[in-house]
Coordinates of C-alpha atoms and ligand atoms in Angstrom, one line a residue:
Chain A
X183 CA 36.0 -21.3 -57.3
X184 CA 35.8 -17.3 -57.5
X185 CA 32.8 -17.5 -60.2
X186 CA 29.9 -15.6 -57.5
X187 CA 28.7 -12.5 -56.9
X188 CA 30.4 -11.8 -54.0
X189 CA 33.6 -12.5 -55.2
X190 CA 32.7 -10.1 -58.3
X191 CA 31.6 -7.4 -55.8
X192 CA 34.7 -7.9 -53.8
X193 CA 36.9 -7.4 -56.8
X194 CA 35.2 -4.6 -58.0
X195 CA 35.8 -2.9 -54.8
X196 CA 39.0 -3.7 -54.5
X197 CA 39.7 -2.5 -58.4
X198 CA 37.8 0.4 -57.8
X199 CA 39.9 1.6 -54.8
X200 CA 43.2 0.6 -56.8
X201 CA 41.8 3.1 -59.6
X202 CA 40.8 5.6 -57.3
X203 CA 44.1 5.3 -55.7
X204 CA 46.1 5.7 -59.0
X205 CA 43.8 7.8 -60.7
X206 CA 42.8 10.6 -58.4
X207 CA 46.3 12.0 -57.4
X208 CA 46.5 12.3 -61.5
X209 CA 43.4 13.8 -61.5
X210 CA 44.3 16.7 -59.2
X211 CA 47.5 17.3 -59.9
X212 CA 46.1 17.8 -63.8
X213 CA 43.7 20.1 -62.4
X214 CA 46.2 21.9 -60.2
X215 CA 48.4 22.8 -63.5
X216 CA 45.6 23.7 -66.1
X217 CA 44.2 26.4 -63.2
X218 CA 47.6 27.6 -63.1
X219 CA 48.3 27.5 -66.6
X220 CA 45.2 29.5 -68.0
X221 CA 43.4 31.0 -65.2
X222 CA 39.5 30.1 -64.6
X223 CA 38.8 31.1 -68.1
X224 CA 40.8 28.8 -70.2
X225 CA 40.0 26.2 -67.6
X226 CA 36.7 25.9 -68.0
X227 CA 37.6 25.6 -71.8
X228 CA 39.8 22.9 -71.0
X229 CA 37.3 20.8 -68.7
X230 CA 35.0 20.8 -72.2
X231 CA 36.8 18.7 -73.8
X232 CA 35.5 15.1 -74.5
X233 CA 38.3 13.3 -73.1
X234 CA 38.4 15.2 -69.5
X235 CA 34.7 14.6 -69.5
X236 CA 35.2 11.2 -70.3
X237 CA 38.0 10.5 -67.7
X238 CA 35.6 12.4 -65.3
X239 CA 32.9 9.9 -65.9
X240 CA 35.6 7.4 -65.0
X241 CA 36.7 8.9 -61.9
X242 CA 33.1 9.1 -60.2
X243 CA 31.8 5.9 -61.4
X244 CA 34.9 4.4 -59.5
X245 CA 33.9 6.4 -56.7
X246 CA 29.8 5.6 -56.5
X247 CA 31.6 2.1 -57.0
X248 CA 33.7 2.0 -54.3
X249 CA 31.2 4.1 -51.9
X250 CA 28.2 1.8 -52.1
X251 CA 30.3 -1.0 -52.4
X252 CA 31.8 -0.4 -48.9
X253 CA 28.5 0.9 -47.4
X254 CA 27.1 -2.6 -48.5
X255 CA 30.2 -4.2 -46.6
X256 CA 29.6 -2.2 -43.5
X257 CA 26.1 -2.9 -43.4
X258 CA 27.2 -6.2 -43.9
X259 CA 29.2 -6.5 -40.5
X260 CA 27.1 -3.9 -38.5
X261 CA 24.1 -4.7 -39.0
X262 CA 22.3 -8.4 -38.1
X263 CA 22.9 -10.8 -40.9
X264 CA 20.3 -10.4 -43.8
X265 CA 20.0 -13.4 -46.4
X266 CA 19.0 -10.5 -48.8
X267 CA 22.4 -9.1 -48.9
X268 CA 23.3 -10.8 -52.2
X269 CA 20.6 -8.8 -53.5
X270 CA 22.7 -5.4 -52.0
X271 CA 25.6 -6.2 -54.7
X272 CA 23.1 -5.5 -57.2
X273 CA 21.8 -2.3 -55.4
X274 CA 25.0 -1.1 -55.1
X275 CA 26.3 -1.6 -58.6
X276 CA 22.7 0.3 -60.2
X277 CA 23.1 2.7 -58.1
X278 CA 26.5 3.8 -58.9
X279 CA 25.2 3.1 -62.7
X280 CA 22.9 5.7 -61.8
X281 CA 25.5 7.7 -60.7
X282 CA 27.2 7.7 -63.2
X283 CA 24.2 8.0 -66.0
X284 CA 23.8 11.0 -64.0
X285 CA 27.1 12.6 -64.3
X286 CA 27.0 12.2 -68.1
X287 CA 23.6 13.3 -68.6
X288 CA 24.9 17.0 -66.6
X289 CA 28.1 17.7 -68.5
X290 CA 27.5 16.1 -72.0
X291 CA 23.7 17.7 -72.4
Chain B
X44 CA 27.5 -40.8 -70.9
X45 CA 28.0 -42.6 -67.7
X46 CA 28.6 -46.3 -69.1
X47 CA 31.2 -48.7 -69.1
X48 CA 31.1 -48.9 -73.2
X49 CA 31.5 -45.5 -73.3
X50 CA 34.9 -45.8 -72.8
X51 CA 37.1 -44.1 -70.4
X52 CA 38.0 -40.6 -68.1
X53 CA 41.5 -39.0 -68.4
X54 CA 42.7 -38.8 -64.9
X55 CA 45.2 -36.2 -64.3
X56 CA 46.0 -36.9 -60.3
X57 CA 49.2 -34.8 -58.6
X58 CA 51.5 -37.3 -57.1
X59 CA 54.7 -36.1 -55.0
X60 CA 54.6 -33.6 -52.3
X61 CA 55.0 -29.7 -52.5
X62 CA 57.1 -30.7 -55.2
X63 CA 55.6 -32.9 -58.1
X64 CA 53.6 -33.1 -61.2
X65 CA 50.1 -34.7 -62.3
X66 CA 50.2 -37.9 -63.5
X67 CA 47.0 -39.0 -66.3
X68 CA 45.5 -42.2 -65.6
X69 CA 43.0 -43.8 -67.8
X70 CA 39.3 -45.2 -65.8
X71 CA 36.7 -46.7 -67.2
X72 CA 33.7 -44.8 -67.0
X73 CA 30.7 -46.3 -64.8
X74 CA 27.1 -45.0 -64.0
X75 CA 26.8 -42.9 -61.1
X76 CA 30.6 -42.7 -60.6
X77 CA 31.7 -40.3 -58.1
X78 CA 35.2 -38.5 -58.1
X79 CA 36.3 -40.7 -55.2
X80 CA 35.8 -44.2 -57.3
X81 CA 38.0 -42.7 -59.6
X82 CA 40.4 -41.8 -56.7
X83 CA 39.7 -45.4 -55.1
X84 CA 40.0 -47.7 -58.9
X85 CA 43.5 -45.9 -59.1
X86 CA 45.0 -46.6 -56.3
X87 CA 43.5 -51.0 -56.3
X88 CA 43.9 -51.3 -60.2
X89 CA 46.6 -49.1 -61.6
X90 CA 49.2 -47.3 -58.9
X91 CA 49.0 -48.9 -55.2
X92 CA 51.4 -46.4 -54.3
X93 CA 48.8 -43.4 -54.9
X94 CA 48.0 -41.7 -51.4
X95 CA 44.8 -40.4 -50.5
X96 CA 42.0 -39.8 -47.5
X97 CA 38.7 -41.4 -47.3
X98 CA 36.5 -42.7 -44.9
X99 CA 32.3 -43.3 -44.7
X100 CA 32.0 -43.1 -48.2
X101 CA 28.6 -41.3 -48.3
X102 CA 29.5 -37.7 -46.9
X103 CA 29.7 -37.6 -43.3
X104 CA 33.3 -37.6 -42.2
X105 CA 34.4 -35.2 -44.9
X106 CA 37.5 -36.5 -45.0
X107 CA 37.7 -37.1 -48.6
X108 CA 38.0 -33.3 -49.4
X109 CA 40.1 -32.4 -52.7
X110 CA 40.7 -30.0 -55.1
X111 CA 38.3 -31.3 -58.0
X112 CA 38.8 -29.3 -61.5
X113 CA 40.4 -26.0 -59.4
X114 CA 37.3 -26.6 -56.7
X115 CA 37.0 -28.0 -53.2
X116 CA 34.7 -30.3 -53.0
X117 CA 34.2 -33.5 -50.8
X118 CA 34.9 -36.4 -53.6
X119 CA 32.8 -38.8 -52.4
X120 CA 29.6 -36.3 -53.1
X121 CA 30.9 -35.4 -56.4
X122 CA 29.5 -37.1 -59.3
X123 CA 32.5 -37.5 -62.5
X124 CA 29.0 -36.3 -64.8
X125 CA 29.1 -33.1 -62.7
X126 CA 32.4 -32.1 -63.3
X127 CA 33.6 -33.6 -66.3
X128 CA 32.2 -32.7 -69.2
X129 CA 35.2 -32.7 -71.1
X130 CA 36.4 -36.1 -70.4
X131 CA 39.0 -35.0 -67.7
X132 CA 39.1 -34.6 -64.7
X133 CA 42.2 -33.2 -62.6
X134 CA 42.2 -34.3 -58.7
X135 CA 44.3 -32.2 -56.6
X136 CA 45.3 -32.2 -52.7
X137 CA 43.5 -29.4 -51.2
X138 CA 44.7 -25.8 -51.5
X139 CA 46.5 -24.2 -48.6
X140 CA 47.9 -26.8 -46.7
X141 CA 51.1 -28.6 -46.7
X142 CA 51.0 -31.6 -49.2
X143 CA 52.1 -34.8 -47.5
X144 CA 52.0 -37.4 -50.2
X145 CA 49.9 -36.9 -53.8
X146 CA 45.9 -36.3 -52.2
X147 CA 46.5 -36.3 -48.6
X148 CA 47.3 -33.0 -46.8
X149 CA 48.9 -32.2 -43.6
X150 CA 45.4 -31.0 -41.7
X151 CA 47.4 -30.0 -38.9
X152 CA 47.8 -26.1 -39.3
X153 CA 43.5 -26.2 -40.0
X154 CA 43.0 -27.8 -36.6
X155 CA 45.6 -25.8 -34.5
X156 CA 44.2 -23.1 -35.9
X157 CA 41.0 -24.1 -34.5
X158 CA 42.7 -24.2 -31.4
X159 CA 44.2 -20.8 -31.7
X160 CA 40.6 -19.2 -31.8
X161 CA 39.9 -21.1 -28.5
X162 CA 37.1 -22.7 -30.2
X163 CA 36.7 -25.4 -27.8
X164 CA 34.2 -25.1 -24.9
X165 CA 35.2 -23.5 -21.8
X166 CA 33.0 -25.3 -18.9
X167 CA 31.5 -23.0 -16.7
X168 CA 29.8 -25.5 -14.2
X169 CA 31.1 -28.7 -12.4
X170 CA 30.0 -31.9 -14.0
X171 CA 27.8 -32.7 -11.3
X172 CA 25.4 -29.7 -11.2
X173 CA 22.2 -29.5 -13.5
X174 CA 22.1 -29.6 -17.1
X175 CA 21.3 -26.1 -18.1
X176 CA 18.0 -25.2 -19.8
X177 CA 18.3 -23.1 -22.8
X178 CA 14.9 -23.0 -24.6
X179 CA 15.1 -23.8 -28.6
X180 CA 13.6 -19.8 -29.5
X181 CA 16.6 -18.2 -27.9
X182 CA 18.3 -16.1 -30.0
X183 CA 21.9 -16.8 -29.1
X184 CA 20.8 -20.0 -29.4
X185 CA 19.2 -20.1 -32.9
X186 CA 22.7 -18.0 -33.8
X187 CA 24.8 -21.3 -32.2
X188 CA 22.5 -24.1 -33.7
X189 CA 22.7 -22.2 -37.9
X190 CA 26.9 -22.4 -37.5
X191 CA 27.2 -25.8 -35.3
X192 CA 27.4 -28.3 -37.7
X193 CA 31.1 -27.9 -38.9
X194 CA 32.6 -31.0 -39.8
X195 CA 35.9 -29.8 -39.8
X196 CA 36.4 -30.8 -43.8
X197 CA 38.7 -27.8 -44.2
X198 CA 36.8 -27.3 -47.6
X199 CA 36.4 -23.5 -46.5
X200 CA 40.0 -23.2 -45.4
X201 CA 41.1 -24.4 -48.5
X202 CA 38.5 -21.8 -50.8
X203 CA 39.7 -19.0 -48.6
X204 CA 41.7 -16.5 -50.5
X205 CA 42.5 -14.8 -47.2
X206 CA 44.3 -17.7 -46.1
X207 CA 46.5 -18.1 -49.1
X208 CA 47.5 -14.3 -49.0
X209 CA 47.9 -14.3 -45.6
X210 CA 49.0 -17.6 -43.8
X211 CA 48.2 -16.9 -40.4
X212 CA 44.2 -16.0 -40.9
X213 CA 42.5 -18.3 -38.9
X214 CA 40.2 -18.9 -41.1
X215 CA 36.4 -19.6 -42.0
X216 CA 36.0 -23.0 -39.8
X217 CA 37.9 -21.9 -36.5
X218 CA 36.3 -18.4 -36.4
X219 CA 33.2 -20.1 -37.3
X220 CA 33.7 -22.6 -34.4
X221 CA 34.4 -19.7 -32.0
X222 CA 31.0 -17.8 -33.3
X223 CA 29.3 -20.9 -31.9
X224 CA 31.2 -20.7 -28.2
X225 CA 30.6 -17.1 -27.9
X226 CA 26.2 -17.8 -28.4
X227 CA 26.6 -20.9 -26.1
X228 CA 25.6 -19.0 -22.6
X229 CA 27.1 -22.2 -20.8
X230 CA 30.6 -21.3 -21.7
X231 CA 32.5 -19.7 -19.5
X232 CA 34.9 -17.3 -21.0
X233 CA 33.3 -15.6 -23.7
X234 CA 36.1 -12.5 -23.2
X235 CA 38.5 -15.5 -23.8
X236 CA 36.9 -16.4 -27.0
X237 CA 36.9 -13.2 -28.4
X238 CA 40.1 -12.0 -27.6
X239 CA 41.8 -15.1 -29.5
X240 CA 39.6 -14.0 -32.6
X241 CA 40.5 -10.1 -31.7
X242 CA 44.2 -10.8 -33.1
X243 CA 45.3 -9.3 -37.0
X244 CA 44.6 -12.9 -37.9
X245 CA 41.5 -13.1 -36.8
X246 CA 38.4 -12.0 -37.6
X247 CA 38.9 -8.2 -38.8
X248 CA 41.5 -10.1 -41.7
X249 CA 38.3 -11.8 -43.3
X250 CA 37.4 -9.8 -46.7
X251 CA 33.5 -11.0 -46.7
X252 CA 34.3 -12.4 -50.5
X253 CA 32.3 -15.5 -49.5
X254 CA 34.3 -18.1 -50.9
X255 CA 33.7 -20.0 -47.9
X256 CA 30.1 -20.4 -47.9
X257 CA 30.4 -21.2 -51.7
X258 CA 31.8 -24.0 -51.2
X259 CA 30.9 -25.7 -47.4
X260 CA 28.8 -28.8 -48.6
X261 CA 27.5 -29.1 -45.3
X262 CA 25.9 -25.3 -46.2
X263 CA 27.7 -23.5 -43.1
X264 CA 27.2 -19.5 -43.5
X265 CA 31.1 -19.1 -42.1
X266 CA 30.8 -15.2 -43.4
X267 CA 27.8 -14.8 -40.9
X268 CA 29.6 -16.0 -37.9
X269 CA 32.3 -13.9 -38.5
X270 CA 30.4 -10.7 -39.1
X271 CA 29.0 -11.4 -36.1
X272 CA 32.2 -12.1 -34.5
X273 CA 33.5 -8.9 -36.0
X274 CA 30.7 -6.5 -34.3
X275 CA 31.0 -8.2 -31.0
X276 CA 34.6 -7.8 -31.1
X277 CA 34.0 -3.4 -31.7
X278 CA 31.5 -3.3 -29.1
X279 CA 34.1 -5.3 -26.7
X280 CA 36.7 -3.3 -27.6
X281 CA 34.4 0.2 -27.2
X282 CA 33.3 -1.2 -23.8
X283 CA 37.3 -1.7 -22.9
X284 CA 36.8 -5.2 -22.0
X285 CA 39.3 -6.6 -24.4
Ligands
LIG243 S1 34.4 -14.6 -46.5 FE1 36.1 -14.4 -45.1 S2 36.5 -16.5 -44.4 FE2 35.1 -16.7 -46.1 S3 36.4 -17.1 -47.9 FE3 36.2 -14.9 -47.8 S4 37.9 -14.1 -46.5 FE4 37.7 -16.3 -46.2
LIG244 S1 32.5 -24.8 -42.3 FE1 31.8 -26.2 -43.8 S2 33.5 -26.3 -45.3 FE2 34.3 -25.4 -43.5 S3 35.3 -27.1 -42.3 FE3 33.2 -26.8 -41.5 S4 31.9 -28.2 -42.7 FE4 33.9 -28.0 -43.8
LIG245 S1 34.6 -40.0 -47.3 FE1 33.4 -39.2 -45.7 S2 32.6 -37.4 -46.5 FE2 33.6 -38.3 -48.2

C-alpha cells in the first residue's frame, strides 16, 4: 500500500527532518566544546578527522534532503498541478546526491 | 493456474468485529475468479453467517471495497491471479473504519465526513430560472469535471495514513468532493465550502504522500484537489475573507 514514490519521498523527508532534528543540536553543541577546548588551532585539527568529516557528510545530505524535498512539496501546493511532479522526487533526491558528492569532493580532496 | 483441477485457494477472511481473528477457508480455484467469488462461494457453500458488501458485481457501485493482501481494492475488480501468487489470499474489512460484522464496515464516519466539508451543492438560483451555461473549455470547469467522478468507495479513506494517525482528517474523498463545489460557479457559497475545509482537519492536515491516488480505481487525483484546495484556502485567508 506505501510501495510508491511518493510515499518514499514523504518518508524520506520526514526521516530527514527527524535526523536533522536529533542530529544537529549534537552537532553544535560538539562544535561549541572543541572551539572552547582547543582554540581555532586544535579545532581545525579536530574537524580533519575522518569521522567528523564523515558525520558532516551526513548532516548536509540530510539537509539538501530535506530542503529540496520540501521545495518539491511547496511547489507542489503553490504552484498549478503538474503531472510531472513524480519526476520532481527524482530531481530532488540527485540533487541533494549532488550535494552531497559535492561536500565530499571539498573536504576529502 | 486458474483451473478447477488445480486445486484450491487458502482463504484467510477476518470474522468478528473490532475484536476477532481470521478464519482460513479452502475454495476451489476457477478461471477468471475475482476476489469477490471467493468472498461470495464462502458465504453460499461454506459459512452463511459470513457478512460482507456487494452490489453490481462489475465495478460501478464500489461497494464491494476491502482490504485485499494489506491493499484496498474493490473485490469485484480484483482478479485472485493478481494477488495471489502464493496461494493465499487474506480478505480484510477496510482500514479505518469501525468494523460492523467480519467484511462490512460502518461507512458512516466516511460519509459525515463528506458532510462536514460541505461537499454538497449549495443552489445559488431558484429552480425555475435558466439552466446556466458553462462552456466545456472553462477552466474551473475542466478542474470540476478531472475530480467529479467520486464514487464514494471509501478506498482512499481507507489508504489514507493521515486518517489513521489523525481520526478527524476529513479525508481524500470529502475534500475532494468539496474541490469540485468550489470550481462549480453555480454554487452559491464558495466561502462556505472553504471554510469547512479551512479547519485543522481539513485540508492543511493532508501530507501529499499520495496514497490516495494509488489506490482510487476509478483514477481520481484526490492529492490535486486538495492542493488546490490548500492555495485557495491561503489566498482566502491573505484576502481576510475567511
Ligand atoms: S495525499 Fe493526503 S489525502 Fe491522499 S493519502 Fe496522503 S494524506 Fe491522505
Ligand atoms: S476518490 Fe476514488 S477511492 Fe476515493 S471514494 Fe472516490 S472513487 Fe473511491
Ligand atoms: S460490487 Fe459494485 S463495484 Fe464491486
Amino acid at each position: 500500500m506505501r510501495n510508491h514514490a511518493s510515499y518514499r519521498a514523504f518518508l524520506v523527508h520526514r526521516l530527514s527532518g527527524l535526523g536533522l532534528a536529533l542530529f544537529l543540536p549534537i552537532h553544535l553543541i560538539v562544535l561549541g566544546l572543541a572551539v572552547e577546548a582547543s582554540a581555532l588551532d586544535g579545532f581545525l585539527r579536530w574537524s580533519e578527522l575522518p569521522l567528523v568529516k564523515a558525520a558532516e557528510t551526513i548532516l548536509v545530505v540530510l539537509l539538501a534532503l530535506h530542503m529540496f524535498g520540501g521545495l518539491r512539496l511547496l511547489a507542489i501546493e503553490l504552484l498549478p498541478w503538474s503531472d510531472r511532479q513524480k519526476n520532481w522526487i527524482g530531481w530532488a533526491a540527485a540533487a541533494s546526491l549532488a550535494v552531497g558528492a559535492g561536500f565530499v569532493i571539498r573536504t576529502f580532496a | 493456474m486458474t483451473n478447477a483441477s488445480l486445486g484450491t485457494l487458502k482463504v484467510e477472511i477476518w470474522r468478528g468485529a473490532e475484536e476477532g481473528d481470521f478464519e482460513t477457508f479452502e475454495v476451489p480455484s476457477q478461471p477468471s475468479q475475482t476476489v469477490l467469488d471467493l468472498v461470495t462461494y464462502v458465504q453460499r457453500k461454506l459459512d452463511p453467517s459470513l457478512a460482507y458488501r456487494f452490489a453490481c458485481r462489475v465495478g460501478v457501485c464500489g461497494s464491494c471495497a476491502m482490504t485485499v493482501n494489506g491493499t484496498p481494492r474493490w473485490t469485484c475488480r480484483t482478479h485472485v491471479q493478481k494477488v495471489a501468487s502464493s496461494g493465499r489470499v487474506r480478505i480484510e474489512p477496510l482500514r479505518n473504519l469501525p468494523i460492523l460484522k467480519d467484511l462490512a464496515t460502518d461507512m458512516a464516519p466516511f460519509f459525515d465526513k463528506g458532510q462536514e466539508a460541505l461537499g454538497r451543492f449549495v443552489p445559488s438560483d431558484a429552480r425555475a430560472s435558466e439552466v446556466a451555461t458553462i462552456p466545456p473549455d472553462d477552466p474551473k470547469r475542466k478542474e470540476a469535471n478531472a475530480a467529479i467522478e467520486c464514487i464514494g468507495c471509501g478506498v482512499c479513506y481507507s489508504a489514507c495514513d493521515v486518517v489513521s494517525w489523525q481520526p478527524d482528517y476529513l479525508g481524500p474523498a470529502a475534500l475532494n468532493r468539496a474541490w469540485t463545489l468550489v470550481n462549480d460557479v453555480r454554487d452559491g457559497d464558495r466561502q462556505g465550502h472553504l471554510k469547512a475545509v479551512a479547519e485543522d482537519a481539513g485540508c492543511h492536515a493532508c501530507h501529499g504522500h499520495q496514497n490516495c491516488v494509488e489506490h482510487c480505481p476509478v483514477g481520481l487525483n484526490p492529492t490535486r484537489s486538495i492542493a488546490g484546495l490548500k492555495r485557495l484556502v491561503v489566498m482566502a485567508a491573505l484576502k481576510g475573507e475567511l
